[in-house]
Structures are given as C-alpha cells and as structure tokens.
Amino acid sequence: MENFKIEVDSDGVALVTFDVPGRSMNTLTASVIKEVGDVVERIKSDEAIKGAVITSGKTTGFCAGADLGELGGSGGPNSLGGGGGKPGEEGLKAAFEAGFALNKAFRALETCGKPVAAAINGLAMGGGLEMTLACHYRVVADNPKIQLALPEAKVGLLPGAGGTQRLPRLMGVMAAAPYLLEGKSMKPAEALGFKVVHEVVPAGTEVEAAKTWVKTKGDPVAPWDKKDFKLPGGGPYTPTGSQVFIMGNAMLRKQTYGNYPAQLNIMKAVYEGLQVPFDAAIRIETRYFLKTMMSPQAKGMIRTLFLSLQELGKGSGRPAGVPHYDVKKVAVLGAGMMGAGIAYVQAMAGIETVLIDQSQEAADKGKGYAEGLVKKAVSRGKLTQEKGDAILALIHPTADYDQVKGSDLVIEAVFENREVKAEVTKKAEAQLAETAIFGSNTSTLPITGLAKASVRPASFIGIHFFSPVDKMGLVEIIMGQETSQEALAKSIDYVLKIKKTPIVVNDSRGFYTSRCFGTFVQEGMELLSDGYAPAIIDNVGRATGMPRGPLEMHDDVALDLSYKIAQQTKKDLGDKYEERPFTTIIEKMVEGEGRYGRKNGKGFYDYPENGQKTLWPGLADLAPVKIADVDKAGIEEIRTRLLYRQAVEAARCFEEGVIVDPREADVGAILGWGFAPWTGGPISLIDGVGAKAFVETCDRLAQQYGSRFAPPALLREMAEKGETFYGRFGVKEKAAA
C-alpha cells in the first residue's frame, strides 16, 4: 500500500501507520479512501492479527480531513471516482456509491470483529476525526495545541463519513451541536470530558497506551451496536430531545437566515439518523452530504474559503524571477488607529518598527495600542511576559524622520488628504535607500496620483490594510501606472511575513474593496432615501449574510470619513461627480448634527456608554419613513438590491481591469468587507446564478431604481456566450494568455 504501513508485533497487535507520501500532512485522497478498505480487509482476514492500532506517521498531526482540492476540483462526487457523467438513475447511484465509499470503509473498520484503537498524535480534523470515531477506542496525546474538530460546516459542507451520527451518539445532541454546526474545535482534555476520547496520555506514549487497551480490554463492538445503548440526553422522540431540535431549529434560523444549506442538512441528518439503525443512519448522512456538496453555496465556499485562500496565502500572485525580499525594518507614518495596528502586527512578526507621528506624545500613544494588546495576551496566557516585552521593544515611537534610515519599507498611514500624504512622502523618501519601497495605506485615493509626490514612482505602491489590523486577514496591494513588478514582489513578501493574505489590484478610485464595499452602504442610503424604515434596511442587510446592516456598517466606518471622501471625490471629479439624494442626509448629519458614527457615539444609531445601541429618533426628520412594513417579496427585493449592487460593481472592476483574478475578487470581498460568505464571493454569486439570469435581473433593477445596476458590456458578452468568470479569467486561462 502507498499510504499505510502495517506492522504486526509478537502479541498480534497490528500497528497501522497512516503516512501519505510527499505531503506534510495526511489528507483523505481518493487513493487513501481506497486503501482504507484494503487495511480493513487485512485486519479482518489475517488470523495473526488480534487487534489494531491506527496512528499517523506525520509529526504535524494525525489527519487534516478530506482533500478539498479533489472535492473542489469538479465540485462534485465525480472527483472521488464516481458518477462518471452517467445519465439518470445510473448516474445518481454511481454518485451515491462514490460519496458513500469512505462511510462504508469506516463502517467496515468498526464492524471488522477485532478491537481497533486510534493513537492520535496530532490534530484530527474532519474525515481524520471521523476515522478515529470509527475506532473502538481513542487515545490522544496530552498536547494543548492538538485540535479535534469537524470543520466542514465552515466551508459549506457537512461531515460525510459518520460524523453527524457518531458524535451525537457519544456526547448527546445538545453538546454535539456547536461542534457540528459551527465546526468548533475541542482540545484533548475537553474531548475526554465529553467522552469523545477515552484517554489523554503524555505525548509519545499514545501508541503504547492504545496497544495496552487492545491487549487487555479490547472490545470490538461500538456502543451503538450494543442492545443496551442509550443516546446521551435522549433522542428526538423523547420530551428532552424534542426540545433540543425545536430550539435548535429556531437558533439556526436566527444565526444563518436560511443562507447556509449545510447547517440545515446537518440538523436533518442528525434528526433522521438518530431514529434508525446505524447502517441506515450513515446512508441518510451520505444523501445529505451529496445534496449539500452539489449546492452552489458549497461549491463557492470550498473554492473561495479553502482552495483560493490557500493559494493566495502562499503568494500565488507574486511575480516570478524577483529574489525574495526579507523585510526587517519598516517605518510607519501616522500613529493613529491604523498605523498603531500596523506597527503591532509587524512587531508580532519580528519586524523592527519605527512609528512616526507629528509629536512624541502622539507616537507614544500609538505604541500604547500595542501595549494594550500585549498586556491582554499576557493576562490570558497567550504570551509570556518576556515574549510580550520583546515584541514591544521592536516598536520605536518618534517624531524624528531621521529614524526612517535603514528601513526596507515605509507604510504611510496618515489622513485621507492628498496634501498631507504628499508632505510625509517627501520627508520619508529623503531617508530611503534605493532598494526600499514606499507603500501608501490609502483606502480610496488613486495611487498614481499620490505617486506624483514621489521621486521614485516605480517603487511606490498601495498597501491597503483593513481595520482593526490585528484581526483583519486581508491586505489589498494596489499597482500604480509606474509601479514595478519588483515593488509588487517585495510587497507580497512583506504581507506574507506579517501573516496576511494579499490580493493584487490595479489603480482606480476606491480600488476594488473600498469601491465595492461602498456600494453596500450607499445602497442602504438609497433605500433610506426611498423611504424604507431604517430597522427594515439593517435587518434585511444582516439577513443577506453581511456581518452588519448597511446603516450599522456606515456608522462603523465613520460618517465623517464618508463625508470627507465624498468632498475629495467631488473636488477631483468636478462636473463628472454625481450627486445622490442621500448625500444631503450625510452632510446634515455630519455638519449640522455632529454625528460621526460609532466613534463619537452618534450616527444612525445612538451608542450609550452603558447599554445597547438604538436608532437615532432624529433620523426620521432627515429621512421620513414611507415604507414601515414589507412582505416576503419585499424582503427578497431588498436582499437582491444589496447583493447585486455589490456584485455588479465587482463585474465593472473586471471590465476596467481593476482586478483580473476571480480568486482575488472573491477572497478580497469576503475577507475585506464581509461579503456574504455563503455565496463564495460576488464573482461566485454571478457564476452561480449564471451571467444570463444575472444580467436580466440587473436590467430590471436598473430600469426600476437607476443606472447604478446597469450591467457592463463584459457581462452582456459573457451572458451571450454562456461564460463564467472562473472560466474566462481563471488561472489557467490567464497564464495561457
């Protein structure tokens, strides 16, 4: 066998070592799934084998689960060797058998008639954990870094190799729910408390402990295969159990708004599976697994949140042929919230950081942000005091631009004002070596225009962070007209070093993320101008899958910032600037009422120091409510306006060449501004709906609400040809071009 090695000791215990060649981590590839059956057959038929212990040959962990590269390759069970494009009933049967293969193999292991123990020496995720659950006994190393989880729900899938059936039978439905529905991880001690594992032993002794159980107490029958088995907490047909499902369904609806089929199908699989014998239960699970996997949501989420995220996180957009650039010292200009956050993540990555502001006091205040985060991490045991002190020692607050000397990179993070940015650019560049690059953390101002203040525009680039920097995983890198490929490569090396995900876009006002995100809050303002009640707008906004409603989010980013950006845009565009009805509302709130958003406790909402936010009553005077109630169709129309407005802007960005890679467009949307993850991103949304249907809906919206919904010529062409973005702009096609 290629992936498993079997050694039988003198006591008749077979040590099965799982070790996929050429990989740092074990995953369940099609080859592995086939060989699991061979392993089971050997254990079952070899008379010399009295029992078995399964462990991993990797130091990195036991198994990371299914190979989502194979699953996501075709987006369906064909990638696991089944289906084969066969028509009708024959094709469905083939697809089911392919999807059932791993479940069938694990069930064969569980019923082989000989005791099998799992010696878990590292993380066991998804199908990896499901493999151990199919063993009769589980021993895990005492290492707090080890995670045991079924994270499939996070990428739009459900556990399809017995997880929805074995976990509730071990720990009860209520206790198992967050681990199934949210993909929550458990540490070894927690797993022991829930009886998911049987022993936690010192690291390195798990195989010995597992063998001891096989030789002394080995029981080859799973608890649910015994006549006296009782489900912990009761099943769905008991008074207690039925309440779990009633409340669970209500909570699920509240949290997902029906956008995620995986969670609903997990609930169905558990509910139905617990009422039938185990062999029937895993067949039910497989049917729901296949149904979920073939949904547009699963296809989009697997591709974006796993495959694309992984590729971009390895620097797939980096130009070839440029030597690696190790950034050791960075000067950050501006010690406000953004600059302070950038300084912190750099120090965490071991980068010496000069934090510059107009005064020493302001610079010290910026370092105080990092001090607060480090203090919190130390108090929670996530950092030692020594490590925390070392991190803070890397941040040097100052008002002296001479300290920029020796920097490999400068990050400018001052106000969104062209003149201020030009001034600090000249000051910093005077101290820079030729090899260094200059990055502007602007969110809206075109990089080419800002580069006019630079004497070295080829080394001038946009490096746009998101707030709060320590929590947001995306960095948008913007190429100006004169930015070199070398500067791009160096910027990507820097972003990867600080453990962020880079996307690369071309210059434009608002670039990609700010431009598309702006359409969400603007459409919320359009709805407000149309007379919709603010509560309806935000409630439906959250129901689309966005993290907050558009008015709430507008408060978060600051109304005065929007006002300033609008004023700068108006100044830059002159007669081409389009005044919208809602701009007057923002102007009156900022200039007339001093309402800047969450930051000063006054925006669309009031934010009392002690208490929950409430809608500002005065908003009704600025935007009188004409529509205080909507039916189901009305809710769907608002959802469509909010989502399609963002997606059509993303399509325009492709047409204008602002962004050229659908992976970067989708990952950037979800990580950058929280675009509804269930869609896989705005480009996956269009591809899932189909260009033709999307264009038809946009045409209707444009006729009804305005030209902002009008589909670009590119989309119309794609609709006529039946093309998708991933087909037309995909990585292979782009490389070939």
XYZ file of C-alpha atoms in Angstrom:
737
model
C 0.000 0.000 0.000
C 1.126 3.530 -0.749
C -0.417 5.405 2.201
C -0.458 2.860 5.027
C 2.198 0.626 6.584
C 1.160 -2.378 8.712
C 3.469 -3.968 11.288
C 2.261 -6.869 13.444
C 4.030 -7.358 16.792
C 4.555 -10.580 18.732
C 1.271 -10.025 20.613
C -0.699 -9.932 17.371
C -1.367 -6.179 17.502
C -1.126 -4.541 14.087
C 0.291 -1.022 14.088
C -1.249 0.743 11.101
C 0.762 3.881 10.280
C -1.049 6.429 8.106
C 1.559 8.331 6.092
C 0.689 9.898 2.717
C 3.972 10.216 0.782
C 5.187 13.617 -0.371
C 2.857 15.597 1.905
C 3.490 17.371 5.186
C 0.000 16.449 6.421
C -2.178 13.381 5.884
C -5.385 14.003 3.928
C -8.080 11.649 2.696
C -7.385 11.467 -1.016
C -9.183 9.072 -3.375
C -6.140 6.808 -3.102
C -6.322 6.821 0.712
C -10.049 6.058 0.695
C -9.449 3.001 -1.490
C -6.631 1.790 0.750
C -8.689 2.142 3.945
C -10.757 -0.730 2.579
C -7.568 -2.751 1.979
C -6.402 -2.065 5.544
C -9.730 -3.247 6.957
C -9.637 -6.396 4.851
C -6.122 -7.204 6.126
C -7.123 -6.671 9.779
C -10.252 -8.749 9.335
C -8.810 -11.671 7.362
C -5.304 -12.064 8.797
C -5.564 -14.627 11.600
C -2.266 -13.426 13.056
C -3.851 -10.048 13.821
C -5.754 -9.956 17.132
C -6.414 -6.216 17.072
C -5.060 -2.989 15.598
C -3.819 0.492 16.473
C -4.051 3.270 13.871
C -1.666 6.203 14.173
C -0.005 8.807 11.972
C 3.497 8.803 10.596
C 3.463 12.611 10.419
C 4.822 14.850 13.157
C 2.374 17.568 12.034
C -0.778 15.716 13.010
C -3.000 12.683 12.575
C -5.081 13.765 9.559
C -6.401 17.101 8.244
C -9.514 15.526 6.695
C -10.736 15.202 3.121
C -8.610 16.526 0.292
C -10.718 19.553 -0.629
C -8.528 20.060 -3.673
C -10.019 16.871 -5.101
C -13.509 17.721 -3.886
C -13.326 21.273 -5.208
C -11.718 20.300 -8.492
C -15.010 19.330 -10.083
C -17.255 20.467 -7.289
C -18.892 17.070 -7.101
C -18.553 13.383 -6.291
C -17.032 12.628 -9.690
C -13.738 13.822 -8.245
C -13.864 10.907 -5.799
C -14.099 8.420 -8.642
C -17.852 8.115 -9.016
C -20.684 9.491 -11.107
C -18.650 9.466 -14.285
C -21.187 11.618 -16.100
C -23.628 8.713 -16.316
C -27.229 9.721 -17.011
C -30.349 9.401 -14.865
C -30.731 6.794 -12.158
C -27.468 5.070 -13.046
C -25.543 8.304 -12.546
C -27.253 9.014 -9.211
C -26.439 5.516 -7.995
C -22.807 5.881 -9.059
C -22.593 9.278 -7.341
C -24.061 7.836 -4.138
C -21.637 4.905 -4.121
C -18.712 7.310 -4.611
C -19.948 9.559 -1.808
C -20.621 6.563 0.441
C -17.185 4.985 -0.100
C -15.491 6.490 2.966
C -18.519 5.956 5.199
C -18.646 2.347 4.030
C -14.916 1.847 4.682
C -15.112 3.309 8.194
C -18.176 1.205 8.999
C -16.298 -1.887 7.818
C -13.463 -0.934 10.187
C -15.938 -0.523 13.044
C -17.549 -3.936 12.404
C -14.407 -5.923 11.483
C -14.818 -8.104 14.573
C -11.469 -7.156 16.123
C -10.682 -4.314 18.552
C -9.243 -1.230 16.865
C -7.794 1.752 18.748
C -6.722 5.161 17.446
C -3.486 6.675 18.742
C -3.979 10.364 17.981
C -0.594 12.104 17.959
C -1.684 15.433 16.463
C -4.634 17.349 15.086
C -7.501 15.266 13.710
C -9.873 17.276 11.556
C -12.953 16.365 9.517
C -12.590 12.914 7.993
C -9.463 12.429 10.111
C -11.507 12.714 13.303
C -14.251 10.598 11.724
C -11.683 7.837 11.135
C -10.829 7.824 14.841
C -14.530 7.853 15.784
C -14.938 4.630 13.782
C -12.305 3.023 16.027
C -13.447 1.336 19.251
C -11.030 3.237 21.483
C -9.297 6.600 21.213
C -6.101 7.723 22.916
C -4.833 11.269 22.363
C -1.539 12.911 23.271
C -1.634 15.471 26.083
C -0.813 18.495 23.976
C -2.951 21.663 24.229
C -2.068 22.507 20.602
C -3.901 19.427 19.325
C -7.327 20.194 17.872
C -10.103 17.694 17.277
C -12.843 19.062 15.032
C -15.385 18.541 12.295
C -14.938 21.889 10.499
C -16.857 21.009 7.318
C -19.665 23.491 8.060
C -17.160 26.347 7.742
C -16.762 25.628 4.028
C -20.404 24.827 3.314
C -20.215 21.042 3.778
C -21.374 18.534 6.370
C -19.312 15.709 7.915
C -19.909 12.874 5.464
C -18.065 9.920 6.991
C -20.178 9.230 10.066
C -19.545 12.449 11.988
C -23.192 13.527 12.184
C -24.073 10.102 13.608
C -21.201 9.090 15.877
C -20.572 12.419 17.620
C -24.180 12.879 18.911
C -24.231 9.207 19.990
C -21.084 9.831 22.039
C -21.818 13.210 23.626
C -25.536 13.894 23.087
C -27.234 16.114 20.526
C -27.144 19.348 22.522
C -23.440 19.049 23.383
C -22.522 17.988 19.841
C -24.435 20.804 18.092
C -21.735 23.546 18.158
C -19.087 21.069 17.025
C -21.220 20.006 14.061
C -22.947 23.267 13.115
C -20.101 25.705 13.787
C -17.090 23.456 13.243
C -15.886 24.275 16.750
C -12.631 22.606 17.891
C -12.056 20.717 21.113
C -8.777 20.227 22.957
C -7.767 16.773 24.305
C -8.975 17.461 27.867
C -12.310 18.763 26.570
C -12.720 15.701 24.335
C -12.048 13.460 27.322
C -14.731 15.228 29.353
C -17.253 14.701 26.552
C -16.203 11.007 26.239
C -15.187 11.601 22.633
C -11.785 10.120 23.573
C -11.054 7.554 26.258
C -7.556 8.517 27.402
C -5.243 11.527 27.367
C -1.641 10.392 27.823
C 1.814 12.035 27.725
C 2.928 12.836 24.185
C 4.851 9.947 22.668
C 3.075 7.246 24.712
C -0.245 7.196 22.818
C 0.657 4.129 20.698
C 1.790 2.182 23.770
C -1.440 3.097 25.648
C -3.581 2.123 22.659
C -1.806 -1.235 22.325
C -2.299 -1.905 26.046
C -6.059 -1.424 25.652
C -6.178 -3.742 22.619
C -4.281 -6.475 24.505
C -6.071 -6.191 27.866
C -9.587 -4.837 27.393
C -10.144 -4.708 23.650
C -13.857 -4.592 22.860
C -14.614 -4.919 19.117
C -18.199 -3.619 19.340
C -19.123 0.071 19.114
C -21.509 1.370 21.824
C -24.351 1.970 19.296
C -24.124 -1.632 18.110
C -24.946 -2.959 21.583
C -28.511 -3.760 22.616
C -28.373 -1.661 25.796
C -27.196 1.542 24.029
C -28.956 4.727 25.083
C -28.423 8.088 23.420
C -26.996 10.626 25.924
C -29.653 13.238 26.643
C -32.334 11.321 24.757
C -33.298 11.172 21.094
C -35.621 13.373 19.030
C -38.598 11.274 20.107
C -38.119 11.984 23.844
C -39.503 15.081 25.616
C -35.993 16.406 26.326
C -34.590 15.533 22.915
C -37.500 17.062 21.019
C -36.927 20.397 22.780
C -33.309 20.368 21.590
C -34.421 20.165 17.962
C -37.213 22.720 18.347
C -34.882 25.254 19.955
C -32.020 24.266 17.675
C -34.043 24.986 14.544
C -35.079 28.389 15.877
C -31.494 29.319 16.789
C -30.223 28.053 13.445
C -32.683 30.251 11.583
C -31.706 33.254 13.695
C -27.985 32.751 13.029
C -27.991 31.700 9.354
C -31.175 33.294 7.942
C -31.528 30.151 5.825
C -28.485 31.070 3.720
C -26.412 28.005 4.596
C -27.850 24.639 3.459
C -25.031 22.759 5.214
C -26.270 23.638 8.707
C -29.876 22.774 7.894
C -28.829 19.474 6.321
C -26.668 18.638 9.341
C -29.717 19.089 11.561
C -31.797 16.898 9.248
C -29.136 14.187 9.102
C -28.859 14.094 12.898
C -32.634 14.168 13.441
C -33.394 11.418 10.950
C -30.291 9.336 11.615
C -30.848 9.025 15.345
C -34.204 7.344 14.762
C -32.930 4.427 12.694
C -30.300 1.656 12.986
C -26.747 2.861 12.459
C -26.267 1.342 8.986
C -29.351 3.188 7.747
C -28.209 6.359 9.546
C -24.931 6.631 7.640
C -26.735 6.155 4.331
C -29.034 9.048 5.299
C -25.957 11.097 6.137
C -24.409 10.369 2.731
C -27.545 11.514 0.916
C -27.455 14.833 2.782
C -23.690 15.071 2.235
C -24.102 14.771 -1.544
C -27.065 17.135 -1.591
C -25.019 19.717 0.307
C -21.860 19.228 -1.739
C -23.697 19.847 -5.007
C -25.201 23.127 -3.767
C -23.863 26.411 -5.211
C -23.078 27.516 -1.661
C -20.745 24.550 -1.019
C -19.025 24.881 -4.388
C -18.418 28.586 -3.868
C -17.316 28.288 -0.242
C -14.923 25.369 -0.867
C -13.333 27.169 -3.777
C -13.023 30.578 -2.097
C -12.626 29.880 1.610
C -10.308 26.920 1.218
C -8.675 26.482 -2.196
C -8.282 30.113 -3.281
C -7.471 31.335 0.226
C -4.730 28.736 0.480
C -3.267 29.627 -2.929
C -3.258 33.378 -2.264
C -1.862 32.793 1.224
C 1.151 31.193 -0.424
C 1.713 34.221 -2.659
C 0.280 32.885 -5.921
C 0.063 36.449 -7.302
C 3.789 37.120 -6.807
C 5.766 37.922 -9.983
C 8.318 35.235 -10.821
C 12.007 35.961 -11.167
C 12.309 38.521 -8.356
C 14.540 37.394 -5.447
C 12.841 37.004 -2.047
C 12.819 40.274 -0.086
C 13.210 39.876 3.666
C 11.705 42.937 5.318
C 13.497 43.529 8.620
C 12.749 47.197 9.347
C 9.648 49.236 8.462
C 8.767 52.877 9.142
C 5.057 53.561 9.717
C 3.998 57.164 9.132
C 0.999 58.044 11.291
C 0.362 56.584 14.734
C -3.417 56.704 14.675
C -5.599 53.606 14.970
C -4.494 52.219 11.588
C -0.786 52.999 11.945
C -0.740 51.669 15.508
C -2.368 48.432 14.348
C 0.147 48.015 11.531
C 3.022 48.575 13.968
C 1.625 45.859 16.245
C 1.290 43.152 13.552
C 4.783 43.962 12.266
C 6.282 43.606 15.726
C 4.414 40.331 16.184
C 6.167 39.132 13.007
C 9.576 40.166 14.391
C 9.941 43.305 12.261
C 11.672 46.344 13.765
C 9.164 49.200 13.506
C 9.645 52.962 13.596
C 6.279 54.562 14.439
C 6.259 58.229 13.417
C 3.777 60.987 14.203
C 3.795 64.788 14.460
C 4.754 64.717 18.135
C 6.438 62.288 20.502
C 3.252 62.244 22.565
C 1.141 61.143 19.574
C 3.697 58.483 18.628
C 3.793 57.151 22.205
C 0.013 56.979 22.211
C 0.198 54.845 19.072
C 2.579 52.416 20.756
C 0.133 52.317 23.669
C -2.295 50.435 21.412
C 0.228 47.609 21.030
C 0.960 47.709 24.752
C -2.720 47.179 25.495
C -2.980 44.196 23.146
C 0.174 42.596 24.536
C -0.994 43.109 28.122
C -4.285 41.384 27.302
C -2.491 38.475 25.587
C -0.164 38.000 28.576
C -3.070 38.076 31.049
C -4.818 35.340 29.042
C -1.734 33.139 28.873
C -1.312 33.542 25.104
C 2.044 35.279 25.523
C 4.729 35.149 28.182
C 5.715 38.480 29.715
C 9.218 38.009 28.279
C 7.877 37.484 24.749
C 5.489 40.413 25.179
C 8.320 42.717 26.243
C 10.406 41.595 23.255
C 7.553 42.416 20.869
C 7.074 45.897 22.323
C 10.823 46.556 22.220
C 10.627 46.345 18.422
C 8.326 49.407 18.225
C 10.166 52.758 18.370
C 7.787 55.744 18.628
C 9.253 59.039 17.419
C 8.601 62.330 15.650
C 12.055 62.256 14.003
C 12.076 61.327 10.291
C 15.823 60.619 10.507
C 14.792 57.331 12.139
C 13.420 56.182 8.766
C 17.012 55.490 7.632
C 17.693 51.797 7.077
C 14.041 50.896 6.515
C 13.268 48.273 3.884
C 9.755 49.628 3.537
C 7.691 52.654 4.517
C 3.963 52.386 5.198
C 2.193 55.740 5.022
C -0.963 55.693 7.166
C -1.894 59.369 7.606
C -5.233 61.087 6.892
C -7.017 60.660 3.545
C -5.741 64.020 2.404
C -3.632 64.323 -0.729
C -1.547 67.268 0.543
C -0.726 65.650 3.896
C 0.237 62.398 2.186
C 2.486 64.268 -0.282
C 4.291 66.046 2.562
C 5.130 62.887 4.537
C 6.091 61.031 1.350
C 8.804 63.592 0.579
C 10.090 63.580 4.171
C 10.368 59.791 4.327
C 11.780 59.249 0.841
C 14.668 61.562 1.645
C 15.893 58.906 4.095
C 15.322 55.778 1.984
C 17.805 53.516 0.231
C 17.262 52.761 -3.475
C 16.170 49.186 -2.738
C 13.406 50.222 -0.316
C 9.783 50.621 -1.347
C 7.100 53.078 -0.285
C 3.574 51.851 0.413
C 0.535 54.085 0.911
C -2.237 52.745 3.107
C -4.899 54.811 1.355
C -8.361 53.297 1.053
C -9.657 55.427 -1.816
C -7.163 57.885 -3.340
C -5.635 56.672 -6.633
C -2.036 55.501 -6.209
C -0.871 57.005 -9.499
C -1.931 60.446 -8.279
C -0.258 60.005 -4.884
C 2.925 58.782 -6.601
C 3.346 62.219 -8.185
C 4.775 63.362 -4.848
C 7.408 60.622 -5.117
C 10.810 60.869 -6.798
C 10.794 57.083 -7.274
C 7.313 56.144 -8.619
C 8.464 52.659 -9.706
C 8.933 51.843 -6.011
C 5.648 53.486 -4.963
C 2.738 51.108 -4.335
C -0.559 50.919 -2.456
C -0.643 48.653 0.609
C -4.165 48.901 1.963
C -4.866 47.414 5.405
C -8.281 46.887 6.980
C -9.358 47.895 10.464
C -8.790 46.532 13.071
C -5.471 45.464 11.565
C -4.720 42.822 14.198
C -7.956 40.975 13.380
C -8.456 41.512 9.641
C -6.609 38.989 7.463
C -6.581 40.821 4.118
C -4.168 43.323 2.576
C -5.027 44.923 -0.786
C -1.942 45.725 -2.852
C -2.531 48.418 -5.499
C -0.390 48.864 -8.598
C 0.063 52.421 -9.816
C 0.745 53.152 -13.503
C 4.506 53.243 -12.899
C 4.761 50.655 -10.089
C 7.328 47.979 -10.934
C 6.925 44.213 -10.711
C 9.839 44.241 -8.285
C 7.923 46.536 -5.915
C 4.916 44.197 -6.185
C 7.002 41.129 -5.365
C 8.584 42.868 -2.371
C 5.165 43.983 -1.107
C 3.771 40.454 -1.320
C 6.811 39.105 0.582
C 6.106 41.680 3.310
C 2.396 40.837 3.525
C 3.120 37.112 3.789
C 5.697 37.766 6.517
C 3.093 39.531 8.682
C 0.775 36.530 8.071
C -1.870 38.313 5.993
C -3.476 37.319 2.685
C -2.559 39.610 -0.246
C -4.709 40.407 -3.254
C -3.350 42.483 -6.141
C -5.443 45.115 -7.922
C -4.802 47.895 -10.408
C -5.265 51.584 -9.728
C -8.725 53.123 -9.572
C -10.640 55.433 -7.255
C -11.567 53.228 -4.297
C -9.563 50.387 -5.891
C -11.522 47.153 -5.542
C -12.519 46.641 -1.909
C -13.434 50.202 -0.904
C -15.209 50.761 -4.207
C -17.377 47.640 -3.951
C -17.925 47.890 -0.202
C -19.026 51.490 -0.671
C -21.902 50.292 -2.854
C -23.318 48.299 0.081
C -23.538 51.269 2.438
C -24.636 53.511 -0.431
C -27.462 51.164 -1.402
C -28.529 51.231 2.235
C -28.660 55.017 1.921
C -30.621 54.710 -1.339
C -33.169 52.539 0.491
C -33.307 55.150 3.259
C -33.927 57.852 0.640
C -36.651 55.654 -0.877
C -38.472 55.831 2.456
C -37.754 52.385 3.928
C -37.683 52.235 7.727
C -34.062 52.057 8.975
C -34.797 48.919 11.022
C -36.023 47.106 7.890
C -32.910 48.102 5.954
C -30.484 46.814 8.577
C -32.446 43.683 9.466
C -32.620 42.625 5.831
C -28.979 43.636 5.360
C -27.954 41.157 8.038
C -30.265 38.543 6.508
C -28.264 38.728 3.257
C -25.326 37.279 5.173
C -23.430 40.535 5.606
C -21.878 40.978 9.083
C -23.981 44.091 9.744
C -26.720 46.082 8.109
C -25.594 48.908 5.779
C -26.509 51.718 8.202
C -24.760 49.975 11.116
C -21.710 49.405 8.958
C -21.743 53.019 7.828
C -21.577 54.035 11.481
C -18.642 51.655 11.984
C -16.530 53.115 9.169
C -17.484 56.670 10.264
C -19.909 59.064 8.628
C -17.427 61.932 8.674
C -14.948 59.763 6.741
C -17.599 59.140 4.082
C -18.319 62.855 4.008
C -14.626 63.747 3.605
C -14.151 61.148 0.854
C -17.226 62.494 -0.949
C -15.877 66.034 -0.712
C -12.458 64.974 -2.045
C -14.109 62.960 -4.854
C -16.330 65.909 -5.751
C -13.263 68.137 -5.888
C -11.348 65.640 -8.054
C -14.161 64.816 -10.482
C -15.711 68.269 -10.843
C -18.653 68.207 -13.272
C -18.452 64.413 -13.551
C -19.424 63.997 -9.878
C -22.934 62.594 -9.458
C -24.888 63.979 -6.503
C -27.231 61.415 -4.936
C -30.264 62.193 -2.717
C -28.588 60.603 0.314
C -25.520 62.885 0.194
C -27.640 65.648 1.707
C -28.596 63.351 4.601
C -24.928 62.605 5.370
C -23.987 66.260 5.053
C -26.693 67.318 7.524
C -25.763 64.542 9.972
C -22.046 65.395 9.930
C -22.065 69.179 9.506
C -25.358 70.012 11.174
C -25.663 67.400 13.917
C -22.042 66.418 14.616
C -22.949 62.750 14.161
C -19.790 60.947 13.034
C -20.805 57.350 13.742
C -19.826 54.835 16.381
C -16.547 56.613 17.134
C -18.288 59.558 18.838
C -21.354 57.589 19.923
C -23.672 59.324 17.444
C -24.549 58.197 13.932
C -27.597 56.491 12.503
C -27.662 54.931 15.954
C -27.078 56.314 19.433
C -24.377 54.420 21.356
C -24.797 54.887 25.121
C -21.755 54.020 27.247
C -23.756 51.501 29.238
C -26.455 49.919 27.145
C -27.383 48.756 23.674
C -27.410 50.975 20.629
C -30.751 52.333 19.419
C -31.772 54.076 16.215
C -31.461 57.850 16.425
C -35.000 59.285 16.582
C -33.942 62.418 14.679
C -33.248 60.343 11.568
C -36.971 60.342 10.788
C -36.818 64.114 10.252
C -33.993 63.822 7.713
C -35.375 60.699 6.003
C -39.143 60.373 6.578
C -40.386 56.768 6.666
C -42.783 55.893 3.848
C -42.454 52.077 3.994
C -42.759 50.741 7.535
C -43.649 47.139 6.650
C -42.599 44.690 3.915
C -43.818 41.243 2.879
C -41.661 38.277 1.826
C -41.350 39.563 -1.740
C -40.317 42.982 -0.446
C -37.625 41.434 1.743
C -36.295 39.460 -1.226
C -36.190 42.627 -3.328
C -34.092 44.452 -0.708
C -31.761 41.440 -0.428
C -31.330 41.411 -4.190
C -30.614 45.138 -4.344
C -27.974 44.932 -1.612
C -26.172 41.869 -3.011
C -26.469 42.578 -6.723
C -25.339 46.186 -6.309
C -22.037 44.943 -4.904
C -21.695 42.112 -7.427
C -22.323 44.289 -10.492
C -19.635 46.704 -9.241
C -17.226 43.778 -8.943
C -18.053 42.906 -12.573
C -17.295 46.509 -13.593
C -13.922 46.188 -11.867
C -13.148 43.247 -14.154
C -14.220 45.151 -17.241
C -11.996 48.096 -16.267
C -9.051 45.858 -15.409
C -9.039 46.927 -11.765
C -8.993 43.248 -10.802
C -8.141 40.356 -13.086
C -8.293 37.205 -10.948
C -11.678 35.867 -9.770
C -9.979 34.215 -6.783
C -8.686 37.566 -5.564
C -12.070 39.186 -6.188
C -13.943 36.608 -4.098
C -11.392 36.227 -1.297
C -10.956 40.009 -1.127
C -14.705 40.539 -0.854
C -15.229 38.054 1.981
C -12.094 38.920 3.982
C -12.096 42.624 3.170
C -15.651 43.768 3.781
C -17.520 40.645 4.850
C -19.415 39.966 1.611
C -21.929 37.162 2.323
C -19.655 34.078 2.724
C -22.418 31.650 1.700
C -22.150 32.959 -1.864
C -18.415 32.257 -2.173
C -17.997 35.950 -3.058
C -19.582 38.318 -5.605
C -17.982 36.625 -8.617
C -19.056 33.182 -7.441
C -22.530 34.651 -6.899
C -22.706 35.753 -10.552
C -21.285 32.442 -11.798
C -23.707 30.507 -9.584
C -26.756 32.442 -10.774
C -25.472 32.424 -14.351
C -24.459 35.525 -16.319
C -27.653 35.480 -18.385
C -30.009 35.422 -15.377
C -27.852 37.936 -13.509
C -27.921 40.394 -16.429
C -31.690 40.055 -16.766
C -32.194 40.875 -13.090
C -29.753 43.800 -13.278
C -31.607 45.206 -16.292
C -34.853 45.103 -14.319
C -33.233 46.758 -11.306
C -31.637 49.445 -13.484
C -34.982 50.271 -15.076
C -36.654 50.409 -11.689
C -34.004 52.049 -9.478
C -31.337 53.614 -11.654
C -28.281 53.127 -13.843
C -26.086 52.029 -10.927
C -27.433 48.497 -11.572
C -26.752 48.542 -15.324
C -24.615 45.524 -16.274
C -21.325 46.334 -18.040
C -20.703 45.271 -21.629
C -18.410 42.491 -20.420
C -21.283 40.843 -18.538
C -23.602 41.107 -21.521
C -20.987 39.456 -23.717
C -20.486 36.677 -21.156
C -24.261 36.171 -20.950
C -24.492 35.769 -24.726
C -21.623 33.266 -24.800
C -22.710 31.366 -21.677
C -19.380 32.131 -19.993
C -18.404 32.242 -16.319
C -15.781 34.463 -14.665
C -13.813 31.451 -13.433
C -13.909 30.018 -16.954
C -12.948 33.236 -18.734
C -10.499 34.697 -16.205
C -9.413 31.521 -14.409
C -5.772 30.893 -13.523
C -5.050 28.515 -16.430
C -6.640 30.798 -18.992
C -4.829 33.831 -17.567
C -1.498 32.001 -17.676
C -2.098 30.904 -21.261
C -2.942 34.463 -22.298
